[in-house]
Tab-separated table of C-alpha atoms and ligand atoms in Angstrom:
chain	number	residue	atom	x	y	z
A	1234	UNK	CA	-0.038	-0.076	0.094
A	1235	UNK	CA	0.770	3.733	-0.166
A	1236	UNK	CA	2.996	5.104	2.312
A	1237	UNK	CA	4.541	1.774	3.410
A	1238	UNK	CA	7.896	3.538	4.691
A	1239	UNK	CA	5.596	5.488	7.212
A	1240	UNK	CA	3.764	2.512	8.186
A	1241	UNK	CA	6.958	0.617	8.983
A	1242	UNK	CA	8.525	3.628	10.811
A	1243	UNK	CA	5.365	3.812	13.147
A	1244	UNK	CA	5.535	0.129	13.660
A	1245	UNK	CA	9.047	0.207	14.579
A	1246	UNK	CA	8.575	3.081	16.820
A	1247	UNK	CA	5.502	0.958	18.645
A	1248	UNK	CA	7.439	-1.773	18.769
A	1249	UNK	CA	9.653	-0.064	21.317
A	1250	UNK	CA	6.920	-0.493	24.038
A	1251	UNK	CA	5.887	-3.819	22.958
A	1252	UNK	CA	4.476	-5.939	26.130
A	1253	UNK	CA	5.120	-3.284	28.441
A	1254	UNK	CA	2.942	-2.364	31.248
A	1255	UNK	CA	4.710	0.576	32.528
A	1256	UNK	CA	6.892	2.978	30.793
A	1257	UNK	CA	9.881	4.906	32.327
A	1258	UNK	CA	10.891	8.164	30.720
A	1259	UNK	CA	13.773	6.868	28.762
A	1260	UNK	CA	11.655	4.150	27.084
A	1261	UNK	CA	8.882	6.778	26.252
A	1262	UNK	CA	11.419	8.792	24.733
A	1263	UNK	CA	13.035	6.275	22.794
A	1264	UNK	CA	9.527	5.622	21.211
A	1265	UNK	CA	8.985	9.170	20.399
A	1266	UNK	CA	12.542	9.643	18.912
A	1267	UNK	CA	11.753	6.817	16.460
A	1268	UNK	CA	8.234	7.964	15.579
A	1269	UNK	CA	9.683	11.668	15.110
A	1270	UNK	CA	12.182	10.184	12.454
A	1271	UNK	CA	9.683	8.246	10.750
A	1272	UNK	CA	7.590	11.147	10.231
A	1273	UNK	CA	10.542	13.335	9.107
A	1274	UNK	CA	11.442	10.569	6.763
A	1275	UNK	CA	7.712	10.855	5.226
A	1276	UNK	CA	8.264	14.395	4.955
A	1277	UNK	CA	5.887	15.685	7.618
A	1278	UNK	CA	7.110	19.055	8.724
A	1279	UNK	CA	8.875	20.159	11.730
A	1280	UNK	CA	6.139	21.980	13.338
A	1281	UNK	CA	3.561	18.970	12.487
A	1282	UNK	CA	6.237	16.185	13.791
A	1283	UNK	CA	6.773	18.025	16.995
A	1284	UNK	CA	3.077	18.482	17.655
A	1285	UNK	CA	2.119	15.236	17.121
A	1286	UNK	CA	4.863	13.410	19.098
A	1287	UNK	CA	4.505	15.878	22.158
A	1288	UNK	CA	0.665	15.086	22.100
A	1289	UNK	CA	1.435	11.525	22.083
A	1290	UNK	CA	3.839	11.590	24.789
A	1291	UNK	CA	1.736	13.845	26.864
A	1292	UNK	CA	-1.438	11.472	26.660
A	1293	UNK	CA	0.794	8.558	27.188
A	1294	UNK	CA	1.623	10.051	30.624
A	1295	UNK	CA	-1.636	11.305	31.496
A	1296	UNK	CA	-3.978	8.717	30.312
A	1297	UNK	CA	-4.449	5.250	31.751
A	1298	UNK	CA	-4.961	2.660	29.108
A	1299	UNK	CA	-8.587	1.205	29.555
A	1300	UNK	CA	-8.610	-2.302	31.358
A	1301	UNK	CA	-7.552	-4.947	28.924
A	1302	UNK	CA	-5.614	-2.610	26.732
A	1303	UNK	CA	-1.954	-2.741	26.485
A	1304	UNK	CA	0.024	0.165	26.215
A	1305	UNK	CA	1.371	-0.381	22.484
A	1306	UNK	CA	-2.330	-0.440	21.558
A	1307	UNK	CA	-3.066	2.239	23.807
A	1308	UNK	CA	-0.354	4.349	21.648
A	1309	UNK	CA	-1.850	3.268	18.365
A	1310	UNK	CA	-5.196	4.461	19.359
A	1311	UNK	CA	-3.960	7.817	20.291
A	1312	UNK	CA	-1.653	7.924	17.034
A	1313	UNK	CA	-4.823	7.100	15.130
A	1314	UNK	CA	-6.959	9.861	16.620
A	1315	UNK	CA	-4.426	12.490	16.176
A	1316	UNK	CA	-3.572	11.471	12.532
A	1317	UNK	CA	-6.847	11.671	11.497
A	1318	UNK	CA	-7.719	14.981	13.043
A	1319	UNK	CA	-4.438	16.151	11.154
A	1320	UNK	CA	-5.816	14.979	7.931
A	1321	UNK	CA	-9.112	16.612	8.274
A	1322	UNK	CA	-12.774	15.425	7.581
A	1323	UNK	CA	-13.596	14.027	4.484
A	1324	UNK	CA	-15.924	15.706	1.991
A	1325	UNK	CA	-18.388	13.945	-0.537
A	1326	UNK	CA	-18.933	15.342	-3.943
A	1327	UNK	CA	-22.612	14.255	-5.123
A	1328	UNK	CA	-22.406	12.460	-8.403
A	1329	UNK	CA	-25.474	14.792	-10.251
A	1330	UNK	CA	-25.041	18.149	-11.504
A	1331	UNK	CA	-21.351	18.730	-11.309
A	1332	UNK	CA	-19.137	21.252	-13.553
A	1333	UNK	CA	-15.704	20.310	-12.436
A	1334	UNK	CA	-12.646	22.073	-13.479
A	1335	UNK	CA	-9.161	20.490	-13.004
A	1336	UNK	CA	-6.347	22.701	-12.267
A	1337	UNK	CA	-2.414	22.174	-11.342
A	1338	UNK	CA	1.093	22.268	-12.722
A	1339	UNK	CA	2.716	20.549	-15.690
A	1340	UNK	CA	3.036	16.507	-15.202
A	1341	UNK	CA	1.024	16.106	-11.896
A	1342	UNK	CA	-1.253	13.725	-13.124
A	1343	UNK	CA	-4.227	16.063	-14.013
A	1344	UNK	CA	-5.096	14.076	-17.388
A	1345	UNK	CA	-4.679	10.914	-15.828
A	1346	UNK	CA	-6.952	11.832	-12.740
A	1347	UNK	CA	-9.593	13.302	-15.093
A	1348	UNK	CA	-9.898	10.178	-16.620
A	1349	UNK	CA	-9.766	8.238	-13.135
A	1350	UNK	CA	-12.448	10.458	-11.791
A	1351	UNK	CA	-14.768	10.268	-14.842
A	1352	UNK	CA	-14.484	6.486	-14.750
A	1353	UNK	CA	-14.978	6.524	-11.050
A	1354	UNK	CA	-18.417	8.492	-11.077
A	1355	UNK	CA	-19.308	6.604	-14.050
A	1356	UNK	CA	-18.766	3.167	-12.666
A	1357	UNK	CA	-19.561	3.315	-8.848
A	1358	UNK	CA	-22.408	5.688	-9.041
A	1359	UNK	CA	-23.623	4.844	-12.649
A	1360	UNK	CA	-23.685	8.841	-13.458
A	1361	UNK	CA	-23.587	9.915	-16.888
A	1362	UNK	CA	-19.993	11.379	-17.222
A	1363	UNK	CA	-18.308	13.521	-19.860
A	1364	UNK	CA	-14.809	15.057	-20.078
A	1365	UNK	CA	-13.428	18.006	-22.095
A	1366	UNK	CA	-9.821	18.060	-22.906
A	1367	UNK	CA	-9.025	21.722	-22.754
A	1368	UNK	CA	-5.339	21.602	-22.746
A	1369	UNK	CA	-4.307	23.094	-26.222
A	1370	UNK	CA	-0.517	23.156	-25.303
A	1371	UNK	CA	0.116	19.832	-24.854
A	1372	UNK	CA	0.028	18.042	-28.464
A	1373	UNK	CA	-1.656	14.559	-27.727
A	1374	UNK	CA	-3.657	15.482	-24.700
A	1375	UNK	CA	-6.766	14.618	-26.336
A	1376	UNK	CA	-5.639	11.241	-27.744
A	1377	UNK	CA	-4.106	10.774	-24.218
A	1378	UNK	CA	-7.476	11.215	-22.445
A	1379	UNK	CA	-9.362	9.150	-25.123
A	1380	UNK	CA	-7.089	6.386	-24.759
A	1381	UNK	CA	-7.391	6.103	-20.846
A	1382	UNK	CA	-11.170	6.207	-21.345
A	1383	UNK	CA	-11.536	3.648	-24.143
A	1384	UNK	CA	-13.567	0.999	-23.007
A	1385	UNK	CA	-15.704	3.181	-20.728
A	1386	UNK	CA	-19.078	4.770	-20.943
A	1387	UNK	CA	-17.646	8.160	-20.295
A	1388	UNK	CA	-17.894	10.515	-23.496
A	1389	UNK	CA	-14.670	12.244	-24.435
A	1390	UNK	CA	-15.105	15.810	-26.143
A	1391	UNK	CA	-12.010	17.874	-27.628
A	1392	UNK	CA	-10.541	18.899	-30.768
A	1393	UNK	CA	-6.963	18.178	-31.421
A	1394	UNK	CA	-6.704	20.798	-34.272
A	1395	UNK	CA	-8.100	23.811	-32.300
A	1396	UNK	CA	-5.659	26.115	-30.054
A	1397	UNK	CA	-8.410	27.848	-28.894
A	1398	UNK	CA	-9.206	26.599	-25.223
A	1399	UNK	CA	-11.901	28.663	-24.440
A	1400	UNK	CA	-13.727	27.762	-27.656
A	1401	UNK	CA	-13.378	24.204	-27.112
A	1402	UNK	CA	-14.790	24.312	-23.505
A	1403	UNK	CA	-17.849	26.394	-24.980
A	1404	UNK	CA	-18.495	23.517	-27.556
A	1405	UNK	CA	-18.133	20.816	-25.208
A	1406	UNK	CA	-20.359	22.380	-22.517
A	1407	UNK	CA	-23.089	22.992	-25.103
A	1408	UNK	CA	-22.803	19.368	-26.400
A	1409	UNK	CA	-22.757	17.692	-22.999
A	1410	UNK	CA	-25.231	19.876	-21.263
A	1411	UNK	CA	-27.412	17.026	-19.895
A	1412	UNK	CA	-24.454	15.219	-18.548
A	1413	UNK	CA	-24.537	14.365	-14.404
A	1414	UNK	CA	-20.892	15.327	-14.283
A	1415	UNK	CA	-18.726	17.368	-16.567
A	1416	UNK	CA	-15.034	17.488	-16.092
A	1417	UNK	CA	-12.751	19.902	-17.919
A	1418	UNK	CA	-8.945	18.847	-17.977
A	1419	UNK	CA	-6.933	21.995	-18.236
A	1420	UNK	CA	-3.304	22.833	-19.327
A	1421	UNK	CA	-0.646	23.257	-16.900
A	1422	UNK	CA	2.640	25.124	-16.568
A	1423	UNK	CA	6.061	24.501	-14.998
A	1424	UNK	CA	5.034	27.199	-12.462
A	1425	UNK	CA	2.179	29.176	-11.667
A	1426	UNK	CA	3.207	32.109	-13.897
A	1427	UNK	CA	1.223	34.786	-15.181
A	1428	UNK	CA	0.200	33.191	-18.440
A	1429	UNK	CA	-1.182	30.305	-16.562
A	1430	UNK	CA	-2.867	32.629	-14.273
A	1431	UNK	CA	-4.823	34.537	-16.723
A	1432	UNK	CA	-5.762	31.185	-18.770
A	1433	UNK	CA	-7.269	29.919	-15.743
A	1434	UNK	CA	-9.132	33.072	-14.259
A	1435	UNK	CA	-10.694	33.335	-17.901
A	1436	UNK	CA	-11.572	29.605	-18.092
A	1437	UNK	CA	-12.863	29.721	-14.688
A	1438	UNK	CA	-15.217	32.603	-15.442
A	1439	UNK	CA	-16.035	30.968	-18.550
A	1440	UNK	CA	-17.097	27.520	-17.110
A	1441	UNK	CA	-18.373	28.905	-13.961
A	1442	UNK	CA	-17.395	25.278	-12.404
A	1443	UNK	CA	-19.035	24.582	-8.893
A	1444	UNK	CA	-15.870	22.313	-8.391
A	1445	UNK	CA	-12.202	23.565	-8.761
A	1446	UNK	CA	-9.935	20.562	-8.017
A	1447	UNK	CA	-6.386	20.780	-7.862
A	1448	UNK	CA	-4.190	17.937	-8.544
A	1449	UNK	CA	-0.824	17.617	-6.619
A	1450	UNK	CA	1.895	14.978	-7.202
A	1451	UNK	CA	2.826	13.532	-3.750
A	1452	UNK	CA	6.446	13.558	-4.457
A	1453	UNK	CA	6.877	17.134	-3.722
A	1454	UNK	CA	6.016	16.154	-0.127
A	1455	UNK	CA	5.426	19.174	2.075
A	1456	UNK	CA	6.203	21.533	-0.769
A	1457	UNK	CA	2.548	20.542	-1.531
A	1458	UNK	CA	1.569	23.014	1.258
A	1459	UNK	CA	2.430	26.239	-0.400
A	1460	UNK	CA	1.307	25.098	-3.938
A	1461	UNK	CA	-2.222	24.386	-2.565
A	1462	UNK	CA	-2.249	27.755	-1.014
A	1463	UNK	CA	-1.261	29.724	-3.966
A	1464	UNK	CA	-3.891	27.642	-6.007
A	1465	UNK	CA	-6.629	27.965	-3.349
A	1466	UNK	CA	-6.157	31.998	-3.716
A	1467	UNK	CA	-6.171	32.146	-7.406
A	1468	UNK	CA	-9.322	29.823	-8.153
A	1469	UNK	CA	-10.659	28.961	-4.645
A	1470	UNK	CA	-9.850	25.354	-4.644
A	1471	UNK	CA	-12.765	23.303	-3.455
A	1472	UNK	CA	-10.904	19.871	-3.113
A	1473	UNK	CA	-7.297	18.417	-3.785
A	1474	UNK	CA	-6.528	15.162	-5.240
A	1475	UNK	CA	-2.965	13.863	-4.117
A	1476	UNK	CA	-1.338	11.646	-7.194
A	1477	UNK	CA	1.589	9.107	-7.269
A	1478	UNK	CA	1.061	8.105	-3.683
A	1479	UNK	CA	2.549	4.613	-4.755
A	1480	UNK	CA	5.671	5.755	-5.996
A	1481	UNK	CA	7.025	8.009	-3.103
A	1482	UNK	CA	8.228	7.881	0.363
A	1483	UNK	CA	7.347	11.600	0.860
A	1484	UNK	CA	3.351	11.215	0.638
A	1485	UNK	CA	2.552	11.648	4.174
A	1486	UNK	CA	4.281	15.119	4.039
A	1487	UNK	CA	2.072	15.767	1.045
A	1488	UNK	CA	-1.163	14.852	2.259
A	1489	UNK	CA	-0.536	16.502	5.715
A	1490	UNK	CA	0.588	19.845	4.084
A	1491	UNK	CA	-2.578	19.972	1.835
A	1492	UNK	CA	-4.691	19.330	4.818
A	1493	UNK	CA	-3.211	22.326	6.637
A	1494	UNK	CA	-4.273	24.478	3.792
A	1495	UNK	CA	-7.938	23.927	4.696
A	1496	UNK	CA	-8.652	22.195	1.201
A	1497	UNK	CA	-10.356	18.945	1.562
A	1498	UNK	CA	-8.433	15.896	0.064
A	1499	UNK	CA	-10.973	14.231	-2.103
A	1500	UNK	CA	-8.886	11.520	-3.464
A	1501	UNK	CA	-5.661	9.893	-3.991
A	1502	UNK	CA	-3.939	8.284	-7.099
A	1503	UNK	CA	-1.987	5.300	-6.529
A	1504	UNK	CA	-0.839	3.983	-9.944
A	1505	UNK	CA	-1.077	4.698	-13.464
A	1506	UNK	CA	-4.128	2.710	-14.243
A	1507	UNK	CA	-7.623	4.532	-14.656
A	1508	UNK	CA	-8.780	2.238	-11.936
A	1509	UNK	CA	-6.124	3.406	-9.423
A	1510	UNK	CA	-7.916	6.015	-7.712
A	1511	UNK	CA	-9.005	5.660	-4.003
A	1512	UNK	CA	-11.649	7.701	-2.285
A	1513	UNK	CA	-10.001	9.619	0.327
A	1514	UNK	CA	-11.412	9.495	3.961
A	1515	UNK	CA	-8.894	9.973	6.686
A	1516	UNK	CA	-10.397	7.705	9.244
A	1517	UNK	CA	-10.382	4.633	6.893
A	1518	UNK	CA	-6.928	5.686	5.478
A	1519	UNK	CA	-5.205	6.147	8.752
A	1520	UNK	CA	-6.845	2.703	9.793
A	1521	UNK	CA	-5.160	1.051	7.066
A	1522	UNK	CA	-1.934	2.550	7.611
A	1523	UNK	CA	-1.844	1.560	11.173
A	1524	UNK	CA	-3.014	-2.130	10.048
A	1525	UNK	CA	-6.202	-1.921	11.930
A	1526	UNK	CA	-8.425	-2.675	8.675
A	1527	UNK	CA	-10.990	-1.020	6.818
A	1528	UNK	CA	-14.250	-3.043	5.791
A	1529	UNK	CA	-15.710	-0.298	3.749
A	1530	UNK	CA	-12.384	-0.318	1.596
A	1531	UNK	CA	-12.802	-4.247	1.490
A	1532	UNK	CA	-16.168	-4.042	0.130
A	1533	UNK	CA	-15.210	-1.252	-2.583
A	1534	UNK	CA	-12.554	-3.309	-3.624
A	1535	UNK	CA	-14.769	-6.116	-4.763
A	1536	UNK	CA	-14.452	-7.065	-8.457
A	1537	UNK	CA	-17.160	-5.434	-10.636
A	1538	UNK	CA	-19.264	-8.740	-11.169
A	1539	UNK	CA	-19.429	-8.960	-7.550
A	1540	UNK	CA	-22.119	-6.673	-6.154
A	1541	UNK	CA	-22.052	-4.855	-3.157
A	1542	UNK	CA	-24.519	-6.963	-1.244
A	1543	UNK	CA	-22.623	-9.903	-2.086
A	1544	UNK	CA	-19.352	-8.472	-0.764
A	1545	UNK	CA	-21.147	-7.237	2.445
A	1546	UNK	CA	-22.608	-10.613	3.148
A	1547	UNK	CA	-19.190	-12.221	2.661
A	1548	UNK	CA	-18.022	-9.426	5.085
A	1549	UNK	CA	-20.586	-10.220	7.605
A	1550	UNK	CA	-19.877	-13.959	7.479
A	1551	UNK	CA	-16.095	-13.237	8.217
A	1552	UNK	CA	-17.094	-11.318	11.234
A	1553	UNK	CA	-19.445	-13.808	12.378
A	1554	UNK	CA	-17.299	-17.057	12.611
A	1555	UNK	CA	-19.921	-18.695	10.831
A	1556	UNK	CA	-17.885	-19.479	7.728
A	1557	UNK	CA	-19.083	-22.070	5.315
A	1558	UNK	CA	-17.638	-23.486	2.245
A	1559	UNK	CA	-19.488	-21.176	-0.006
A	1560	UNK	CA	-18.110	-18.424	1.815
A	1561	UNK	CA	-14.628	-19.407	1.498
A	1562	UNK	CA	-15.217	-20.178	-2.079
A	1563	UNK	CA	-16.552	-16.466	-2.599
A	1564	UNK	CA	-13.796	-15.174	-0.628
A	1565	UNK	CA	-11.028	-16.972	-2.585
A	1566	UNK	CA	-12.814	-16.295	-5.940
A	1567	UNK	CA	-12.961	-12.364	-4.917
A	1568	UNK	CA	-9.134	-12.308	-4.058
A	1569	UNK	CA	-8.144	-14.104	-7.305
A	1570	UNK	CA	-10.214	-11.534	-9.362
A	1571	UNK	CA	-8.727	-8.481	-7.618
A	1572	UNK	CA	-5.412	-9.778	-8.730
A	1573	UNK	CA	-3.086	-8.120	-6.079
A	1574	UNK	CA	-3.392	-10.044	-2.876
A	1575	UNK	CA	-1.295	-7.517	-1.104
A	1576	UNK	CA	-3.909	-4.846	-1.966
A	1577	UNK	CA	-6.766	-6.882	-0.273
A	1578	UNK	CA	-4.439	-7.850	2.562
A	1579	UNK	CA	-3.829	-4.150	3.370
A	1580	UNK	CA	-7.564	-3.860	4.051
A	1581	UNK	CA	-7.133	-6.385	6.868
A	1582	UNK	CA	-5.934	-6.000	10.301
A	1583	UNK	CA	-2.140	-6.604	10.100
A	1584	UNK	CA	-1.090	-9.887	10.347
A	1585	UNK	CA	-4.309	-11.439	10.315
A	1586	UNK	CA	-3.611	-13.711	7.070
A	1587	UNK	CA	-0.088	-14.130	8.331
A	1588	UNK	CA	2.127	-14.799	5.661
A	1589	UNK	CA	-0.128	-14.500	2.695
A	1590	UNK	CA	1.241	-11.092	1.946
A	1591	UNK	CA	4.128	-12.847	-0.046
A	1592	UNK	CA	1.883	-14.891	-2.261
A	1593	UNK	CA	3.722	-14.657	-5.696
A	1594	UNK	CA	2.232	-15.096	-9.168
A	1595	UNK	CA	2.942	-19.070	-9.133
A	1596	UNK	CA	0.828	-19.263	-5.923
A	1597	UNK	CA	-1.889	-16.962	-7.214
A	1598	UNK	CA	-2.042	-19.557	-10.733
A	1599	UNK	CA	-2.182	-22.260	-8.024
A	1600	UNK	CA	-5.060	-20.578	-6.317
A	1601	UNK	CA	-7.047	-20.214	-9.529
A	1602	UNK	CA	-6.448	-24.050	-10.154
A	1603	UNK	CA	-7.435	-25.001	-6.637
A	1604	UNK	CA	-10.721	-22.882	-7.143
A	1605	UNK	CA	-12.005	-24.827	-10.299
A	1606	UNK	CA	-11.324	-28.120	-8.333
A	1607	UNK	CA	-13.146	-26.747	-5.224
A	1608	UNK	CA	-16.098	-25.838	-7.407
A	1609	UNK	CA	-16.288	-29.384	-8.876
A	1610	UNK	CA	-15.822	-31.085	-5.306
A	1611	UNK	CA	-18.497	-28.693	-3.853
A	1612	UNK	CA	-20.901	-29.596	-6.537
A	1613	UNK	CA	-20.890	-33.308	-5.126
A	1614	UNK	CA	-21.792	-31.890	-1.581
A	1615	UNK	CA	-24.990	-31.467	0.008
A	1616	UNK	CA	-26.159	-27.960	1.275
A	1617	UNK	CA	-25.768	-29.213	4.817
A	1618	UNK	CA	-22.124	-30.276	4.223
A	1619	UNK	CA	-21.254	-27.157	2.625
A	1620	UNK	CA	-22.747	-25.094	5.405
A	1621	UNK	CA	-21.210	-27.753	7.827
A	1622	UNK	CA	-18.121	-28.836	6.354
A	1623	UNK	CA	-17.081	-30.612	10.040
A	1624	UNK	CA	-19.652	-33.172	9.307
A	1625	UNK	CA	-17.407	-34.419	6.490
A	1626	UNK	CA	-15.752	-37.645	8.018
A	1627	UNK	CA	-14.332	-40.468	5.801
A	1628	UNK	CA	-17.877	-42.256	4.616
A	1629	UNK	CA	-19.046	-38.610	3.231
A	1630	UNK	CA	-15.404	-37.830	1.829
A	1631	UNK	CA	-15.507	-40.975	0.177
A	1632	UNK	CA	-18.720	-40.675	-1.577
A	1633	UNK	CA	-17.934	-36.803	-2.503
A	1634	UNK	CA	-14.572	-37.855	-3.961
A	1635	UNK	CA	-16.211	-40.456	-6.105
A	1636	UNK	CA	-19.081	-38.192	-7.230
A	1637	UNK	CA	-16.814	-35.495	-8.211
A	1638	UNK	CA	-14.066	-37.640	-9.891
A	1639	UNK	CA	-11.107	-36.700	-7.720
A	1640	UNK	CA	-9.058	-38.200	-4.906
A	1641	UNK	CA	-10.256	-38.423	-1.325
A	1642	UNK	CA	-6.745	-36.624	-0.694
A	1643	UNK	CA	-8.150	-33.899	-2.943
A	1644	UNK	CA	-11.480	-33.524	-0.921
A	1645	UNK	CA	-9.429	-33.211	2.561
A	1646	UNK	CA	-7.089	-30.631	1.198
A	1647	UNK	CA	-10.179	-28.711	0.692
A	1648	UNK	CA	-11.588	-29.200	3.996
A	1649	UNK	CA	-8.191	-28.324	5.530
A	1650	UNK	CA	-8.269	-25.357	3.448
A	1651	UNK	CA	-11.624	-24.137	5.038
A	1652	UNK	CA	-10.142	-25.064	8.604
A	1653	UNK	CA	-7.611	-22.425	8.024
A	1654	UNK	CA	-9.525	-19.938	6.608
A	1655	UNK	CA	-11.954	-20.220	9.242
A	1656	UNK	CA	-9.300	-19.650	11.844
A	1657	UNK	CA	-7.944	-16.827	10.054
A	1658	UNK	CA	-11.514	-15.322	9.952
A	1659	UNK	CA	-11.940	-15.689	13.700
A	1660	UNK	CA	-9.095	-13.071	14.065
A	1661	UNK	CA	-11.276	-10.485	12.722
A	1662	UNK	CA	-14.059	-10.947	15.216
A	1663	UNK	CA	-11.475	-10.128	17.793
A	1664	UNK	CA	-10.737	-6.841	16.257
A	1665	UNK	CA	-12.692	-4.253	18.043
A	1666	UNK	CA	-12.067	-1.541	15.241
A	1667	UNK	CA	-13.447	-3.591	12.585
A	1668	UNK	CA	-16.531	-4.772	14.314
A	1669	UNK	CA	-17.140	-1.328	15.376
A	1670	UNK	CA	-17.032	-0.264	11.664
A	1671	UNK	CA	-19.273	-3.286	10.748
A	1672	UNK	CA	-21.812	-2.234	13.302
A	1673	UNK	CA	-21.952	1.374	12.265
A	1674	UNK	CA	-22.579	0.114	8.648
A	1675	UNK	CA	-25.277	-2.272	9.799
A	1676	UNK	CA	-27.064	0.568	11.593
A	1677	UNK	CA	-27.063	3.048	8.519
A	1678	UNK	CA	-29.676	0.685	7.365
A	1679	UNK	CA	-28.209	-0.128	3.987
A	1680	UNK	CA	-27.606	-3.644	4.630
A	1681	UNK	CA	-30.185	-4.271	7.222
A	1682	UNK	CA	-32.052	-7.328	5.543
A	1683	UNK	CA	-29.204	-9.204	4.652
A	1684	UNK	CA	-30.129	-12.986	5.646
A	1685	UNK	CA	-27.084	-14.856	6.876
B	2602	GDP	P1	-0.620	16.232	-16.470
B	2602	GDP	O1	0.366	16.937	-17.171
B	2602	GDP	O2	-0.821	17.032	-15.003
B	2602	GDP	O3	-1.769	16.064	-17.138
B	2602	GDP	O4	-0.153	14.754	-15.985
B	2602	GDP	P2	-0.343	13.298	-16.599
B	2602	GDP	O5	-1.665	13.118	-16.336
B	2602	GDP	O6	-0.127	13.586	-18.264
B	2602	GDP	O7	0.669	12.613	-16.113
B	2602	GDP	C1	1.938	12.624	-16.072
B	2602	GDP	C2	2.601	11.372	-15.524
B	2602	GDP	O8	2.309	10.735	-14.228
B	2602	GDP	C3	2.028	10.256	-16.473
B	2602	GDP	O9	3.193	9.265	-16.768
B	2602	GDP	C4	1.048	9.353	-15.711
B	2602	GDP	O10	1.051	8.063	-16.003
B	2602	GDP	C5	1.756	9.598	-14.334
B	2602	GDP	N1	0.751	9.294	-13.270
B	2602	GDP	C6	-0.538	10.047	-12.897
B	2602	GDP	N2	-0.865	9.960	-11.833
B	2602	GDP	C7	-0.378	8.810	-11.509
B	2602	GDP	C8	-0.398	8.076	-10.027
B	2602	GDP	O11	-1.295	8.091	-9.390
B	2602	GDP	N3	0.688	7.033	-9.910
B	2602	GDP	C9	1.701	6.820	-10.950
B	2602	GDP	N4	2.748	5.996	-10.571
B	2602	GDP	N5	1.714	7.795	-11.926
B	2602	GDP	C10	1.086	8.695	-12.108
B	2603	MG	MG1	-2.403	16.768	-19.088
C-alpha cells in the first residue's frame, strides 16, 4: 500500500514498547524519537512532527489505558486519533449536477486523474459523465485522455486541431449540457506564472465550475502546502487530489501539508491505471496505515461482477465466525479476481492472514487452479455439508470424491483449507475496530435485511 515507509516507521516506534505495562521516561522518549524520525522521513514538516509527538507523549503520561488494553495498543489508538484529526474530515461530491475544472502544474497527473475520476463516477455511481480536454498546449493530450477512457462509458470531447481552449470548452459544454458530471481538463505550466493565471481565470469565469479540483504530485512532499495555498488564492480550490502516492516515501508530508491549507483531500492516485484511484477518508486511510483494517475499503475493492450486497454478506460472514465452504469459495474467488493479494490484505488487520502477503504469481495461479477443483468438489456436496464442513468424515469424503471424480486427498485438502481460512477469519471477530465499523454500517440501514 501507499506510505509503506511511514507504516514501517510507526510500527518500529511502537515496537519499542511492546509488552510493556509501565513506561519509564527513557523508554517513552525512545519511542517518541523513533516516531519523530519516521514522520520526518515521510516529509511531515517540523512543526507537525513536533506537535504530533508531543501530544502522544503527553497523553501517554496522562491517560491510563482502559482495562485490558496494553500500552502499545493505547499508543496506537492515540496516534490514530491524532493523525485522523490532522488530515481533516472527508468531503463528498454528489454525483449529479457537477461541473468540475481540474487545475494544477505540469506533469502532476491532471489528465490521468480526469480520466480516473470520470471512470469512478461512471462506474461506481452509474453517473452520466463527460470530459472535455482543454489543454491545447500539450500535443496529444486529447488522444491521451481518449485512450485512458476507451472501454468506458465516458464521453470524451476535444478538438486536437484547435488552439482555442475557451472555444473548445464552450462547444463541449453545449454538447454535453445534460451530463450528470462534466469534467474539464486544463493545461498546466512548470510554475504558476502570469500566463497560467490568466488562462485559468478566463476559463474559470467561462466554465463557472462548482468544483475546482487541484491535482498535486505527492513526490513534492511538504512543498505541496505552498502550491495548494497559491492555487487556492487564485481559483478558490474546493478539493485536492494527491497523486502518485504509490511511488514516493514523501506522501505523508504531502497529505498533511495539503490538509493544513484547509482544502479537503478528495481522492488519492495510487498508480497509472484508470482504476488506481481511492476515495480519501482520513479515518479509513489511517486505519489501513496502522494495520487496523478497513471494511468499507474491502467492499469497494470487490470486483465489478460481485455486487456490493454479496461483498457485504461475505464480510459479515467473516465477522460472524459462521464461515461456510461457500463463503470460503466466494472469498477466494474475490481475492483471485482482485489480482493483487497485497492490496486485499492491506484492508485487513495487520497479521491476520499471516504470510499470505508474500503470495507470488505462481501461488496465485495455483489458487486459480484450486478454485476450479473446489467448485467441482463442492458440486457433489449437500447444502448441509457445505454449511457444516466439519461433518465431512471418511464415508462422506469417499462419496464426494467419487461423485466429483477426484481423489479423497483432494477433498481433504479442501476441508483443510476451509479450516485454515476459518481460523484466520476468527481473528477478525477479535478486532475491536473492525467490529465497530461493521456495526456502524449495519446501523446505517443500507444492509439491514441481509439474511445470513
Ligand atoms: P498532467 O500533465 O498534469 O496532465 O499529468 P499526466 O496526467 O499526463 O501524468 C503525468 C505522468 O504521471 C504520466 O506518466 C502518468 O501516467 C503518471 N501518473 C499520473 N498519476 C499517477 C499515479 O497516481 N501514480 C503513478 N505511478 N503515476 C501517475
Ligand atoms: Mg495533461
